[in-house]
Amino acid sequence: MACFLAPVTEAVIVTAVEKKMEGKADVNAVSESEGGIVKIPLSRKLKWLNRMLWGGAFLLAFEHVWHGEVTAWFPFLTAMSNAEDTAEMLKEIGTNGVCMAALITAVWAGICRVADSIINRKTDEETEGANA
Amino acid sequence: MTLLITTYAAVIATVIWYRRKDDSMKLGILCFMYWGAALMWLVDALFEYFELGAEYFTPSAQDMLNDSFLGLAVVALGLIVWVVRLLITDPKGSVRRALKNQEQ
C-alpha cells in the first residue's frame, strides 16, 4: 500500500548524515591507519546505502503507481480515503516497510565488511614480495 | 515475476559493472538501484508467501503477465533514470562536445 515510505524515511535520514559527513572529508579518499589497514570513509559507504534506499524505493513507488495505490492528487495514497484502509496501510508500513529498510541496511553492512576486507587483501605480487 | 526480472537485471548490471574498463558509465548507480528494488520485493514476496503458503508459487496466468509487464517496466524505468543521470553529469564530456560542435 505504501511500504516504500519506511525506506524513504531512512533514505532521508541517511542523506542528511551523508551530506554532513561529506563536508568533513573527501568522499572517495581511502585512508591508511597506523597498522597499515586501509579504510574506506564512512561517507562513501553511506553513499552506497543511499543509492540502494532511494533507487529501490523509487522503483517500488512506481509499482504502487502501477497498481493505482499512489495518485497524483491529495491525499496521494488511495489507502488514506478511509480509516480502515489507513490502519491497514500503517500496519504494512510498520511490517513490510520496516523489514525492507532493515534488510537493505543489513545487506549494506555486509557489503561494507566485505569491501573493507577486499581493499586490504594482498595481491599475489605483494605476497610474493613479502616472502622474498 | 517482478522480483525475478529485477533480480536478473541486478545480476546483469553487476556483471557489466565488474567487467568495466573505467567508471565513466557510472554503472554503480544502476546496480545499487536494481539490488535495492530486488531486496525490497524479496521482503514483499516473503510476506506474501507466509500469507498464502504454497499457493504463492502458482499464480494465475493473468497475474504473471501483469507482473512480467511491471517487471519489464521497472527495468526500463531504472535504465531511463541511469541514462538521464549519465547525460546530465556527462562524465566523458560527450554531451558538451556535441553541443559545442553544433555551435560552430
JSON list of C-alpha atoms in Angstrom, two decimals:
[
{"chain": "A", "resi": 1, "resn": "MET", "atom": "CA", "xyz": [0.00, 0.00, 0.00]},
{"chain": "A", "resi": 2, "resn": "ALA", "atom": "CA", "xyz": [2.76, 2.42, 0.95]},
{"chain": "A", "resi": 3, "resn": "CYS", "atom": "CA", "xyz": [5.51, 0.19, 2.32]},
{"chain": "A", "resi": 4, "resn": "PHE", "atom": "CA", "xyz": [8.12, 2.19, 0.38]},
{"chain": "A", "resi": 5, "resn": "LEU", "atom": "CA", "xyz": [7.65, 5.07, 2.84]},
{"chain": "A", "resi": 6, "resn": "ALA", "atom": "CA", "xyz": [9.77, 3.32, 5.50]},
{"chain": "A", "resi": 7, "resn": "PRO", "atom": "CA", "xyz": [12.87, 3.02, 3.24]},
{"chain": "A", "resi": 8, "resn": "VAL", "atom": "CA", "xyz": [12.24, 6.61, 2.04]},
{"chain": "A", "resi": 9, "resn": "THR", "atom": "CA", "xyz": [12.29, 7.83, 5.67]},
{"chain": "A", "resi": 10, "resn": "GLU", "atom": "CA", "xyz": [15.57, 6.01, 6.26]},
{"chain": "A", "resi": 11, "resn": "ALA", "atom": "CA", "xyz": [16.95, 7.39, 2.98]},
{"chain": "A", "resi": 12, "resn": "VAL", "atom": "CA", "xyz": [16.14, 10.98, 4.06]},
{"chain": "A", "resi": 13, "resn": "ILE", "atom": "CA", "xyz": [17.97, 10.48, 7.37]},
{"chain": "A", "resi": 14, "resn": "VAL", "atom": "CA", "xyz": [20.96, 8.78, 5.69]},
{"chain": "A", "resi": 15, "resn": "THR", "atom": "CA", "xyz": [21.15, 11.56, 3.08]},
{"chain": "A", "resi": 16, "resn": "ALA", "atom": "CA", "xyz": [21.26, 14.20, 5.84]},
{"chain": "A", "resi": 17, "resn": "VAL", "atom": "CA", "xyz": [24.03, 12.30, 7.67]},
{"chain": "A", "resi": 18, "resn": "GLU", "atom": "CA", "xyz": [25.94, 11.73, 4.42]},
{"chain": "A", "resi": 19, "resn": "LYS", "atom": "CA", "xyz": [25.77, 15.42, 3.46]},
{"chain": "A", "resi": 20, "resn": "LYS", "atom": "CA", "xyz": [27.01, 16.38, 6.92]},
{"chain": "A", "resi": 21, "resn": "MET", "atom": "CA", "xyz": [29.95, 13.96, 6.69]},
{"chain": "A", "resi": 22, "resn": "GLU", "atom": "CA", "xyz": [30.73, 14.86, 3.08]},
{"chain": "A", "resi": 23, "resn": "GLY", "atom": "CA", "xyz": [31.75, 18.34, 4.12]},
{"chain": "A", "resi": 24, "resn": "LYS", "atom": "CA", "xyz": [34.27, 16.98, 6.60]},
{"chain": "A", "resi": 25, "resn": "ALA", "atom": "CA", "xyz": [36.23, 14.53, 4.45]},
{"chain": "A", "resi": 26, "resn": "ASP", "atom": "CA", "xyz": [36.92, 13.61, 0.85]},
{"chain": "A", "resi": 27, "resn": "VAL", "atom": "CA", "xyz": [34.30, 11.03, -0.11]},
{"chain": "A", "resi": 28, "resn": "ASN", "atom": "CA", "xyz": [36.49, 8.94, -2.37]},
{"chain": "A", "resi": 29, "resn": "ALA", "atom": "CA", "xyz": [39.71, 9.09, -0.37]},
{"chain": "A", "resi": 30, "resn": "VAL", "atom": "CA", "xyz": [40.78, 5.88, 1.31]},
{"chain": "A", "resi": 31, "resn": "SER", "atom": "CA", "xyz": [42.84, 6.40, 4.44]},
{"chain": "A", "resi": 32, "resn": "GLU", "atom": "CA", "xyz": [45.54, 4.14, 5.84]},
{"chain": "A", "resi": 33, "resn": "SER", "atom": "CA", "xyz": [45.76, 3.69, 9.59]},
{"chain": "A", "resi": 34, "resn": "GLU", "atom": "CA", "xyz": [48.94, 3.03, 11.61]},
{"chain": "A", "resi": 35, "resn": "GLY", "atom": "CA", "xyz": [48.67, -0.73, 11.32]},
{"chain": "A", "resi": 36, "resn": "GLY", "atom": "CA", "xyz": [48.68, -0.46, 7.53]},
{"chain": "A", "resi": 37, "resn": "ILE", "atom": "CA", "xyz": [44.95, -1.21, 7.35]},
{"chain": "A", "resi": 38, "resn": "VAL", "atom": "CA", "xyz": [43.24, 0.71, 4.56]},
{"chain": "A", "resi": 39, "resn": "LYS", "atom": "CA", "xyz": [39.84, 2.18, 5.45]},
{"chain": "A", "resi": 40, "resn": "ILE", "atom": "CA", "xyz": [37.03, 3.27, 3.18]},
{"chain": "A", "resi": 41, "resn": "PRO", "atom": "CA", "xyz": [35.45, 6.52, 4.51]},
{"chain": "A", "resi": 42, "resn": "LEU", "atom": "CA", "xyz": [32.02, 6.17, 6.09]},
{"chain": "A", "resi": 43, "resn": "SER", "atom": "CA", "xyz": [30.61, 8.92, 3.85]},
{"chain": "A", "resi": 44, "resn": "ARG", "atom": "CA", "xyz": [31.44, 6.80, 0.80]},
{"chain": "A", "resi": 45, "resn": "LYS", "atom": "CA", "xyz": [29.82, 3.76, 2.37]},
{"chain": "A", "resi": 46, "resn": "LEU", "atom": "CA", "xyz": [26.72, 5.81, 3.21]},
{"chain": "A", "resi": 47, "resn": "LYS", "atom": "CA", "xyz": [26.52, 6.75, -0.47]},
{"chain": "A", "resi": 48, "resn": "TRP", "atom": "CA", "xyz": [26.08, 3.06, -1.31]},
{"chain": "A", "resi": 49, "resn": "LEU", "atom": "CA", "xyz": [23.27, 2.72, 1.26]},
{"chain": "A", "resi": 50, "resn": "ASN", "atom": "CA", "xyz": [21.64, 5.87, -0.06]},
{"chain": "A", "resi": 51, "resn": "ARG", "atom": "CA", "xyz": [21.64, 4.62, -3.62]},
{"chain": "A", "resi": 52, "resn": "MET", "atom": "CA", "xyz": [20.09, 1.32, -2.63]},
{"chain": "A", "resi": 53, "resn": "LEU", "atom": "CA", "xyz": [17.42, 3.00, -0.49]},
{"chain": "A", "resi": 54, "resn": "TRP", "atom": "CA", "xyz": [16.47, 5.81, -2.92]},
{"chain": "A", "resi": 55, "resn": "GLY", "atom": "CA", "xyz": [16.73, 3.62, -6.02]},
{"chain": "A", "resi": 56, "resn": "GLY", "atom": "CA", "xyz": [14.79, 0.73, -4.53]},
{"chain": "A", "resi": 57, "resn": "ALA", "atom": "CA", "xyz": [12.13, 2.99, -3.01]},
{"chain": "A", "resi": 58, "resn": "PHE", "atom": "CA", "xyz": [11.71, 4.86, -6.31]},
{"chain": "A", "resi": 59, "resn": "LEU", "atom": "CA", "xyz": [11.14, 1.65, -8.28]},
{"chain": "A", "resi": 60, "resn": "LEU", "atom": "CA", "xyz": [8.84, 0.33, -5.53]},
{"chain": "A", "resi": 61, "resn": "ALA", "atom": "CA", "xyz": [6.86, 3.59, -5.61]},
{"chain": "A", "resi": 62, "resn": "PHE", "atom": "CA", "xyz": [6.44, 3.07, -9.36]},
{"chain": "A", "resi": 63, "resn": "GLU", "atom": "CA", "xyz": [4.94, -0.36, -8.61]},
{"chain": "A", "resi": 64, "resn": "HIS", "atom": "CA", "xyz": [2.41, 1.33, -6.30]},
{"chain": "A", "resi": 65, "resn": "VAL", "atom": "CA", "xyz": [1.54, 3.83, -9.05]},
{"chain": "A", "resi": 66, "resn": "TRP", "atom": "CA", "xyz": [1.13, 0.86, -11.43]},
{"chain": "A", "resi": 67, "resn": "HIS", "atom": "CA", "xyz": [-1.34, -0.76, -9.03]},
{"chain": "A", "resi": 68, "resn": "GLY", "atom": "CA", "xyz": [-3.22, 2.52, -8.54]},
{"chain": "A", "resi": 69, "resn": "GLU", "atom": "CA", "xyz": [-2.24, 2.86, -4.87]},
{"chain": "A", "resi": 70, "resn": "VAL", "atom": "CA", "xyz": [-0.46, 6.18, -5.36]},
{"chain": "A", "resi": 71, "resn": "THR", "atom": "CA", "xyz": [-2.24, 9.07, -7.07]},
{"chain": "A", "resi": 72, "resn": "ALA", "atom": "CA", "xyz": [-1.16, 12.48, -8.31]},
{"chain": "A", "resi": 73, "resn": "TRP", "atom": "CA", "xyz": [-3.81, 14.28, -6.23]},
{"chain": "A", "resi": 74, "resn": "PHE", "atom": "CA", "xyz": [-4.31, 14.76, -2.49]},
{"chain": "A", "resi": 75, "resn": "PRO", "atom": "CA", "xyz": [-4.03, 12.69, -0.27]},
{"chain": "A", "resi": 76, "resn": "PHE", "atom": "CA", "xyz": [-1.77, 10.89, -2.82]},
{"chain": "A", "resi": 77, "resn": "LEU", "atom": "CA", "xyz": [-2.39, 7.47, -1.28]},
{"chain": "A", "resi": 78, "resn": "THR", "atom": "CA", "xyz": [-5.71, 5.75, -2.04]},
{"chain": "A", "resi": 79, "resn": "ALA", "atom": "CA", "xyz": [-5.49, 3.97, 1.33]},
{"chain": "A", "resi": 80, "resn": "MET", "atom": "CA", "xyz": [-5.94, 7.36, 3.03]},
{"chain": "A", "resi": 81, "resn": "SER", "atom": "CA", "xyz": [-9.55, 7.60, 1.82]},
{"chain": "A", "resi": 82, "resn": "ASN", "atom": "CA", "xyz": [-11.00, 5.71, 4.80]},
{"chain": "A", "resi": 83, "resn": "ALA", "atom": "CA", "xyz": [-9.90, 4.84, 8.34]},
{"chain": "A", "resi": 84, "resn": "GLU", "atom": "CA", "xyz": [-9.91, 1.06, 7.80]},
{"chain": "A", "resi": 85, "resn": "ASP", "atom": "CA", "xyz": [-7.57, 1.23, 4.80]},
{"chain": "A", "resi": 86, "resn": "THR", "atom": "CA", "xyz": [-5.37, 3.77, 6.57]},
{"chain": "A", "resi": 87, "resn": "ALA", "atom": "CA", "xyz": [-4.93, 1.42, 9.53]},
{"chain": "A", "resi": 88, "resn": "GLU", "atom": "CA", "xyz": [-4.01, -1.42, 7.17]},
{"chain": "A", "resi": 89, "resn": "MET", "atom": "CA", "xyz": [-1.56, 0.85, 5.34]},
{"chain": "A", "resi": 90, "resn": "LEU", "atom": "CA", "xyz": [0.14, 1.88, 8.59]},
{"chain": "A", "resi": 91, "resn": "LYS", "atom": "CA", "xyz": [0.39, -1.78, 9.59]},
{"chain": "A", "resi": 92, "resn": "GLU", "atom": "CA", "xyz": [2.01, -2.57, 6.23]},
{"chain": "A", "resi": 93, "resn": "ILE", "atom": "CA", "xyz": [4.50, 0.29, 6.61]},
{"chain": "A", "resi": 94, "resn": "GLY", "atom": "CA", "xyz": [5.32, -0.99, 10.12]},
{"chain": "A", "resi": 95, "resn": "THR", "atom": "CA", "xyz": [5.86, -4.58, 8.98]},
{"chain": "A", "resi": 96, "resn": "ASN", "atom": "CA", "xyz": [6.83, -4.84, 5.28]},
{"chain": "A", "resi": 97, "resn": "GLY", "atom": "CA", "xyz": [8.36, -1.36, 5.10]},
{"chain": "A", "resi": 98, "resn": "VAL", "atom": "CA", "xyz": [10.46, -1.65, 8.24]},
{"chain": "A", "resi": 99, "resn": "CYS", "atom": "CA", "xyz": [11.63, -5.15, 7.20]},
{"chain": "A", "resi": 100, "resn": "MET", "atom": "CA", "xyz": [12.63, -3.75, 3.78]},
{"chain": "A", "resi": 101, "resn": "ALA", "atom": "CA", "xyz": [14.66, -0.96, 5.35]},
{"chain": "A", "resi": 102, "resn": "ALA", "atom": "CA", "xyz": [16.22, -3.41, 7.84]},
{"chain": "A", "resi": 103, "resn": "LEU", "atom": "CA", "xyz": [17.17, -5.92, 5.12]},
{"chain": "A", "resi": 104, "resn": "ILE", "atom": "CA", "xyz": [18.73, -3.20, 2.93]},
{"chain": "A", "resi": 105, "resn": "THR", "atom": "CA", "xyz": [20.71, -1.93, 5.92]},
{"chain": "A", "resi": 106, "resn": "ALA", "atom": "CA", "xyz": [21.84, -5.46, 6.84]},
{"chain": "A", "resi": 107, "resn": "VAL", "atom": "CA", "xyz": [22.96, -6.16, 3.26]},
{"chain": "A", "resi": 108, "resn": "TRP", "atom": "CA", "xyz": [24.75, -2.79, 3.17]},
{"chain": "A", "resi": 109, "resn": "ALA", "atom": "CA", "xyz": [26.57, -3.66, 6.43]},
{"chain": "A", "resi": 110, "resn": "GLY", "atom": "CA", "xyz": [27.67, -6.93, 4.80]},
{"chain": "A", "resi": 111, "resn": "ILE", "atom": "CA", "xyz": [28.85, -5.09, 1.67]},
{"chain": "A", "resi": 112, "resn": "CYS", "atom": "CA", "xyz": [30.89, -2.67, 3.85]},
{"chain": "A", "resi": 113, "resn": "ARG", "atom": "CA", "xyz": [32.52, -5.55, 5.72]},
{"chain": "A", "resi": 114, "resn": "VAL", "atom": "CA", "xyz": [33.38, -7.39, 2.50]},
{"chain": "A", "resi": 115, "resn": "ALA", "atom": "CA", "xyz": [34.62, -4.15, 0.85]},
{"chain": "A", "resi": 116, "resn": "ASP", "atom": "CA", "xyz": [36.93, -3.48, 3.82]},
{"chain": "A", "resi": 117, "resn": "SER", "atom": "CA", "xyz": [38.39, -6.97, 3.61]},
{"chain": "A", "resi": 118, "resn": "ILE", "atom": "CA", "xyz": [38.78, -6.81, -0.20]},
{"chain": "A", "resi": 119, "resn": "ILE", "atom": "CA", "xyz": [40.62, -3.46, -0.09]},
{"chain": "A", "resi": 120, "resn": "ASN", "atom": "CA", "xyz": [43.06, -4.89, 2.47]},
{"chain": "A", "resi": 121, "resn": "ARG", "atom": "CA", "xyz": [43.54, -8.16, 0.59]},
{"chain": "A", "resi": 122, "resn": "LYS", "atom": "CA", "xyz": [47.11, -8.66, -0.55]},
{"chain": "A", "resi": 123, "resn": "THR", "atom": "CA", "xyz": [47.64, -9.25, -4.26]},
{"chain": "A", "resi": 124, "resn": "ASP", "atom": "CA", "xyz": [49.79, -12.20, -5.46]},
{"chain": "A", "resi": 125, "resn": "GLU", "atom": "CA", "xyz": [52.66, -9.78, -6.22]},
{"chain": "A", "resi": 126, "resn": "GLU", "atom": "CA", "xyz": [52.52, -8.28, -2.72]},
{"chain": "A", "resi": 127, "resn": "THR", "atom": "CA", "xyz": [52.51, -11.74, -1.12]},
{"chain": "A", "resi": 128, "resn": "GLU", "atom": "CA", "xyz": [55.48, -12.84, -3.27]},
{"chain": "A", "resi": 129, "resn": "GLY", "atom": "CA", "xyz": [57.32, -9.64, -2.40]},
{"chain": "A", "resi": 130, "resn": "ALA", "atom": "CA", "xyz": [56.83, -10.26, 1.32]},
{"chain": "A", "resi": 131, "resn": "ASN", "atom": "CA", "xyz": [58.05, -13.84, 1.02]},
{"chain": "A", "resi": 132, "resn": "ALA", "atom": "CA", "xyz": [61.17, -12.92, -0.99]},
{"chain": "B", "resi": 1, "resn": "MET", "atom": "CA", "xyz": [7.86, -12.25, -11.82]},
{"chain": "B", "resi": 2, "resn": "THR", "atom": "CA", "xyz": [8.68, -8.64, -10.89]},
{"chain": "B", "resi": 3, "resn": "LEU", "atom": "CA", "xyz": [11.17, -9.90, -8.29]},
{"chain": "B", "resi": 4, "resn": "LEU", "atom": "CA", "xyz": [12.73, -12.36, -10.76]},
{"chain": "B", "resi": 5, "resn": "ILE", "atom": "CA", "xyz": [13.06, -9.82, -13.59]},
{"chain": "B", "resi": 6, "resn": "THR", "atom": "CA", "xyz": [14.54, -7.18, -11.26]},
{"chain": "B", "resi": 7, "resn": "THR", "atom": "CA", "xyz": [16.99, -9.73, -9.81]},
{"chain": "B", "resi": 8, "resn": "TYR", "atom": "CA", "xyz": [18.13, -10.75, -13.31]},
{"chain": "B", "resi": 9, "resn": "ALA", "atom": "CA", "xyz": [18.58, -7.05, -14.17]},
{"chain": "B", "resi": 10, "resn": "ALA", "atom": "CA", "xyz": [20.61, -6.52, -10.97]},
{"chain": "B", "resi": 11, "resn": "VAL", "atom": "CA", "xyz": [22.87, -9.50, -11.70]},
{"chain": "B", "resi": 12, "resn": "ILE", "atom": "CA", "xyz": [23.43, -8.47, -15.34]},
{"chain": "B", "resi": 13, "resn": "ALA", "atom": "CA", "xyz": [24.16, -4.85, -14.32]},
{"chain": "B", "resi": 14, "resn": "THR", "atom": "CA", "xyz": [26.63, -6.08, -11.67]},
{"chain": "B", "resi": 15, "resn": "VAL", "atom": "CA", "xyz": [28.46, -8.35, -14.14]},
{"chain": "B", "resi": 16, "resn": "ILE", "atom": "CA", "xyz": [28.74, -5.48, -16.65]},
{"chain": "B", "resi": 17, "resn": "TRP", "atom": "CA", "xyz": [29.99, -3.20, -13.80]},
{"chain": "B", "resi": 18, "resn": "TYR", "atom": "CA", "xyz": [32.63, -5.79, -12.85]},
{"chain": "B", "resi": 19, "resn": "ARG", "atom": "CA", "xyz": [33.89, -6.03, -16.44]},
{"chain": "B", "resi": 20, "resn": "ARG", "atom": "CA", "xyz": [34.08, -2.24, -16.91]},
{"chain": "B", "resi": 21, "resn": "LYS", "atom": "CA", "xyz": [37.35, -0.63, -18.02]},
{"chain": "B", "resi": 22, "resn": "ASP", "atom": "CA", "xyz": [36.70, 2.71, -16.28]},
{"chain": "B", "resi": 23, "resn": "ASP", "atom": "CA", "xyz": [33.94, 4.29, -14.18]},
{"chain": "B", "resi": 24, "resn": "SER", "atom": "CA", "xyz": [32.78, 6.72, -16.86]},
{"chain": "B", "resi": 25, "resn": "MET", "atom": "CA", "xyz": [29.48, 4.89, -17.45]},
{"chain": "B", "resi": 26, "resn": "LYS", "atom": "CA", "xyz": [28.51, 5.19, -13.76]},
{"chain": "B", "resi": 27, "resn": "LEU", "atom": "CA", "xyz": [27.08, 1.67, -13.70]},
{"chain": "B", "resi": 28, "resn": "GLY", "atom": "CA", "xyz": [27.27, 1.50, -9.89]},
{"chain": "B", "resi": 29, "resn": "ILE", "atom": "CA", "xyz": [24.07, 3.54, -9.61]},
{"chain": "B", "resi": 30, "resn": "LEU", "atom": "CA", "xyz": [22.20, 1.08, -11.81]},
{"chain": "B", "resi": 31, "resn": "CYS", "atom": "CA", "xyz": [23.48, -1.86, -9.74]},
{"chain": "B", "resi": 32, "resn": "PHE", "atom": "CA", "xyz": [22.51, -0.31, -6.40]},
{"chain": "B", "resi": 33, "resn": "MET", "atom": "CA", "xyz": [19.10, 0.74, -7.71]},
{"chain": "B", "resi": 34, "resn": "TYR", "atom": "CA", "xyz": [18.22, -2.74, -9.03]},
{"chain": "B", "resi": 35, "resn": "TRP", "atom": "CA", "xyz": [19.61, -4.52, -5.96]},
{"chain": "B", "resi": 36, "resn": "GLY", "atom": "CA", "xyz": [17.70, -2.17, -3.65]},
{"chain": "B", "resi": 37, "resn": "ALA", "atom": "CA", "xyz": [14.44, -2.84, -5.51]},
{"chain": "B", "resi": 38, "resn": "ALA", "atom": "CA", "xyz": [15.10, -6.60, -5.68]},
{"chain": "B", "resi": 39, "resn": "LEU", "atom": "CA", "xyz": [15.69, -6.77, -1.91]},
{"chain": "B", "resi": 40, "resn": "MET", "atom": "CA", "xyz": [12.52, -4.80, -1.23]},
{"chain": "B", "resi": 41, "resn": "TRP", "atom": "CA", "xyz": [10.47, -7.10, -3.47]},
{"chain": "B", "resi": 42, "resn": "LEU", "atom": "CA", "xyz": [12.07, -10.09, -1.76]},
{"chain": "B", "resi": 43, "resn": "VAL", "atom": "CA", "xyz": [10.59, -8.89, 1.55]},
{"chain": "B", "resi": 44, "resn": "ASP", "atom": "CA", "xyz": [7.23, -8.39, -0.17]},
{"chain": "B", "resi": 45, "resn": "ALA", "atom": "CA", "xyz": [7.46, -11.92, -1.61]},
{"chain": "B", "resi": 46, "resn": "LEU", "atom": "CA", "xyz": [8.31, -13.43, 1.78]},
{"chain": "B", "resi": 47, "resn": "PHE", "atom": "CA", "xyz": [5.33, -11.73, 3.44]},
{"chain": "B", "resi": 48, "resn": "GLU", "atom": "CA", "xyz": [3.07, -12.93, 0.64]},
{"chain": "B", "resi": 49, "resn": "TYR", "atom": "CA", "xyz": [4.49, -16.46, 0.96]},
{"chain": "B", "resi": 50, "resn": "PHE", "atom": "CA", "xyz": [3.80, -16.54, 4.71]},
{"chain": "B", "resi": 51, "resn": "GLU", "atom": "CA", "xyz": [0.25, -15.40, 3.98]},
{"chain": "B", "resi": 52, "resn": "LEU", "atom": "CA", "xyz": [-0.56, -17.66, 1.02]},
{"chain": "B", "resi": 53, "resn": "GLY", "atom": "CA", "xyz": [1.74, -20.62, 1.53]},
{"chain": "B", "resi": 54, "resn": "ALA", "atom": "CA", "xyz": [2.44, -22.86, -1.48]},
{"chain": "B", "resi": 55, "resn": "GLU", "atom": "CA", "xyz": [-0.26, -21.04, -3.44]},
{"chain": "B", "resi": 56, "resn": "TYR", "atom": "CA", "xyz": [2.25, -18.21, -3.87]},
{"chain": "B", "resi": 57, "resn": "PHE", "atom": "CA", "xyz": [4.15, -20.33, -6.42]},
{"chain": "B", "resi": 58, "resn": "THR", "atom": "CA", "xyz": [1.11, -21.00, -8.60]},
{"chain": "B", "resi": 59, "resn": "PRO", "atom": "CA", "xyz": [-0.08, -17.55, -9.70]},
{"chain": "B", "resi": 60, "resn": "SER", "atom": "CA", "xyz": [-2.75, -17.19, -12.37]},
{"chain": "B", "resi": 61, "resn": "ALA", "atom": "CA", "xyz": [-1.63, -16.55, -15.96]},
{"chain": "B", "resi": 62, "resn": "GLN", "atom": "CA", "xyz": [-3.12, -13.04, -15.85]},
{"chain": "B", "resi": 63, "resn": "ASP", "atom": "CA", "xyz": [-1.23, -12.17, -12.65]},
{"chain": "B", "resi": 64, "resn": "MET", "atom": "CA", "xyz": [2.01, -13.49, -14.14]},
{"chain": "B", "resi": 65, "resn": "LEU", "atom": "CA", "xyz": [1.52, -11.48, -17.31]},
{"chain": "B", "resi": 66, "resn": "ASN", "atom": "CA", "xyz": [0.75, -8.30, -15.36]},
{"chain": "B", "resi": 67, "resn": "ASP", "atom": "CA", "xyz": [3.75, -8.87, -13.06]},
{"chain": "B", "resi": 68, "resn": "SER", "atom": "CA", "xyz": [6.01, -9.52, -16.08]},
{"chain": "B", "resi": 69, "resn": "PHE", "atom": "CA", "xyz": [4.91, -6.27, -17.69]},
{"chain": "B", "resi": 70, "resn": "LEU", "atom": "CA", "xyz": [5.54, -4.49, -14.40]},
{"chain": "B", "resi": 71, "resn": "GLY", "atom": "CA", "xyz": [8.98, -6.08, -14.08]},
{"chain": "B", "resi": 72, "resn": "LEU", "atom": "CA", "xyz": [9.97, -5.01, -17.59]},
{"chain": "B", "resi": 73, "resn": "ALA", "atom": "CA", "xyz": [8.59, -1.51, -16.96]},
{"chain": "B", "resi": 74, "resn": "VAL", "atom": "CA", "xyz": [10.63, -1.29, -13.74]},
{"chain": "B", "resi": 75, "resn": "VAL", "atom": "CA", "xyz": [13.82, -2.33, -15.59]},
{"chain": "B", "resi": 76, "resn": "ALA", "atom": "CA", "xyz": [13.09, 0.25, -18.30]},
{"chain": "B", "resi": 77, "resn": "LEU", "atom": "CA", "xyz": [12.46, 2.97, -15.70]},
{"chain": "B", "resi": 78, "resn": "GLY", "atom": "CA", "xyz": [15.74, 2.13, -13.95]},
{"chain": "B", "resi": 79, "resn": "LEU", "atom": "CA", "xyz": [17.58, 2.37, -17.27]},
{"chain": "B", "resi": 80, "resn": "ILE", "atom": "CA", "xyz": [15.92, 5.72, -18.03]},
{"chain": "B", "resi": 81, "resn": "VAL", "atom": "CA", "xyz": [16.96, 7.13, -14.62]},
{"chain": "B", "resi": 82, "resn": "TRP", "atom": "CA", "xyz": [20.53, 5.91, -15.19]},
{"chain": "B", "resi": 83, "resn": "VAL", "atom": "CA", "xyz": [20.83, 7.25, -18.76]},
{"chain": "B", "resi": 84, "resn": "VAL", "atom": "CA", "xyz": [19.32, 10.66, -17.85]},
{"chain": "B", "resi": 85, "resn": "ARG", "atom": "CA", "xyz": [21.77, 10.96, -14.94]},
{"chain": "B", "resi": 86, "resn": "LEU", "atom": "CA", "xyz": [24.61, 9.91, -17.24]},
{"chain": "B", "resi": 87, "resn": "LEU", "atom": "CA", "xyz": [23.69, 12.60, -19.79]},
{"chain": "B", "resi": 88, "resn": "ILE", "atom": "CA", "xyz": [23.33, 15.31, -17.14]},
{"chain": "B", "resi": 89, "resn": "THR", "atom": "CA", "xyz": [26.58, 14.51, -15.28]},
{"chain": "B", "resi": 90, "resn": "ASP", "atom": "CA", "xyz": [28.29, 13.85, -18.64]},
{"chain": "B", "resi": 91, "resn": "PRO", "atom": "CA", "xyz": [31.44, 12.22, -17.20]},
{"chain": "B", "resi": 92, "resn": "LYS", "atom": "CA", "xyz": [33.02, 11.65, -20.64]},
{"chain": "B", "resi": 93, "resn": "GLY", "atom": "CA", "xyz": [32.16, 15.16, -21.86]},
{"chain": "B", "resi": 94, "resn": "SER", "atom": "CA", "xyz": [30.32, 13.71, -24.89]},
{"chain": "B", "resi": 95, "resn": "VAL", "atom": "CA", "xyz": [27.22, 15.88, -24.49]},
{"chain": "B", "resi": 96, "resn": "ARG", "atom": "CA", "xyz": [29.36, 19.01, -24.03]},
{"chain": "B", "resi": 97, "resn": "ARG", "atom": "CA", "xyz": [31.42, 18.15, -27.12]},
{"chain": "B", "resi": 98, "resn": "ALA", "atom": "CA", "xyz": [28.28, 17.52, -29.19]},
{"chain": "B", "resi": 99, "resn": "LEU", "atom": "CA", "xyz": [26.76, 20.83, -28.09]},
{"chain": "B", "resi": 100, "resn": "LYS", "atom": "CA", "xyz": [29.98, 22.69, -28.84]},
{"chain": "B", "resi": 101, "resn": "ASN", "atom": "CA", "xyz": [30.16, 21.14, -32.32]},
{"chain": "B", "resi": 102, "resn": "GLN", "atom": "CA", "xyz": [26.62, 22.29, -33.07]},
{"chain": "B", "resi": 103, "resn": "GLU", "atom": "CA", "xyz": [27.54, 25.84, -32.11]},
{"chain": "B", "resi": 104, "resn": "GLN", "atom": "CA", "xyz": [30.15, 26.03, -34.86]}
]
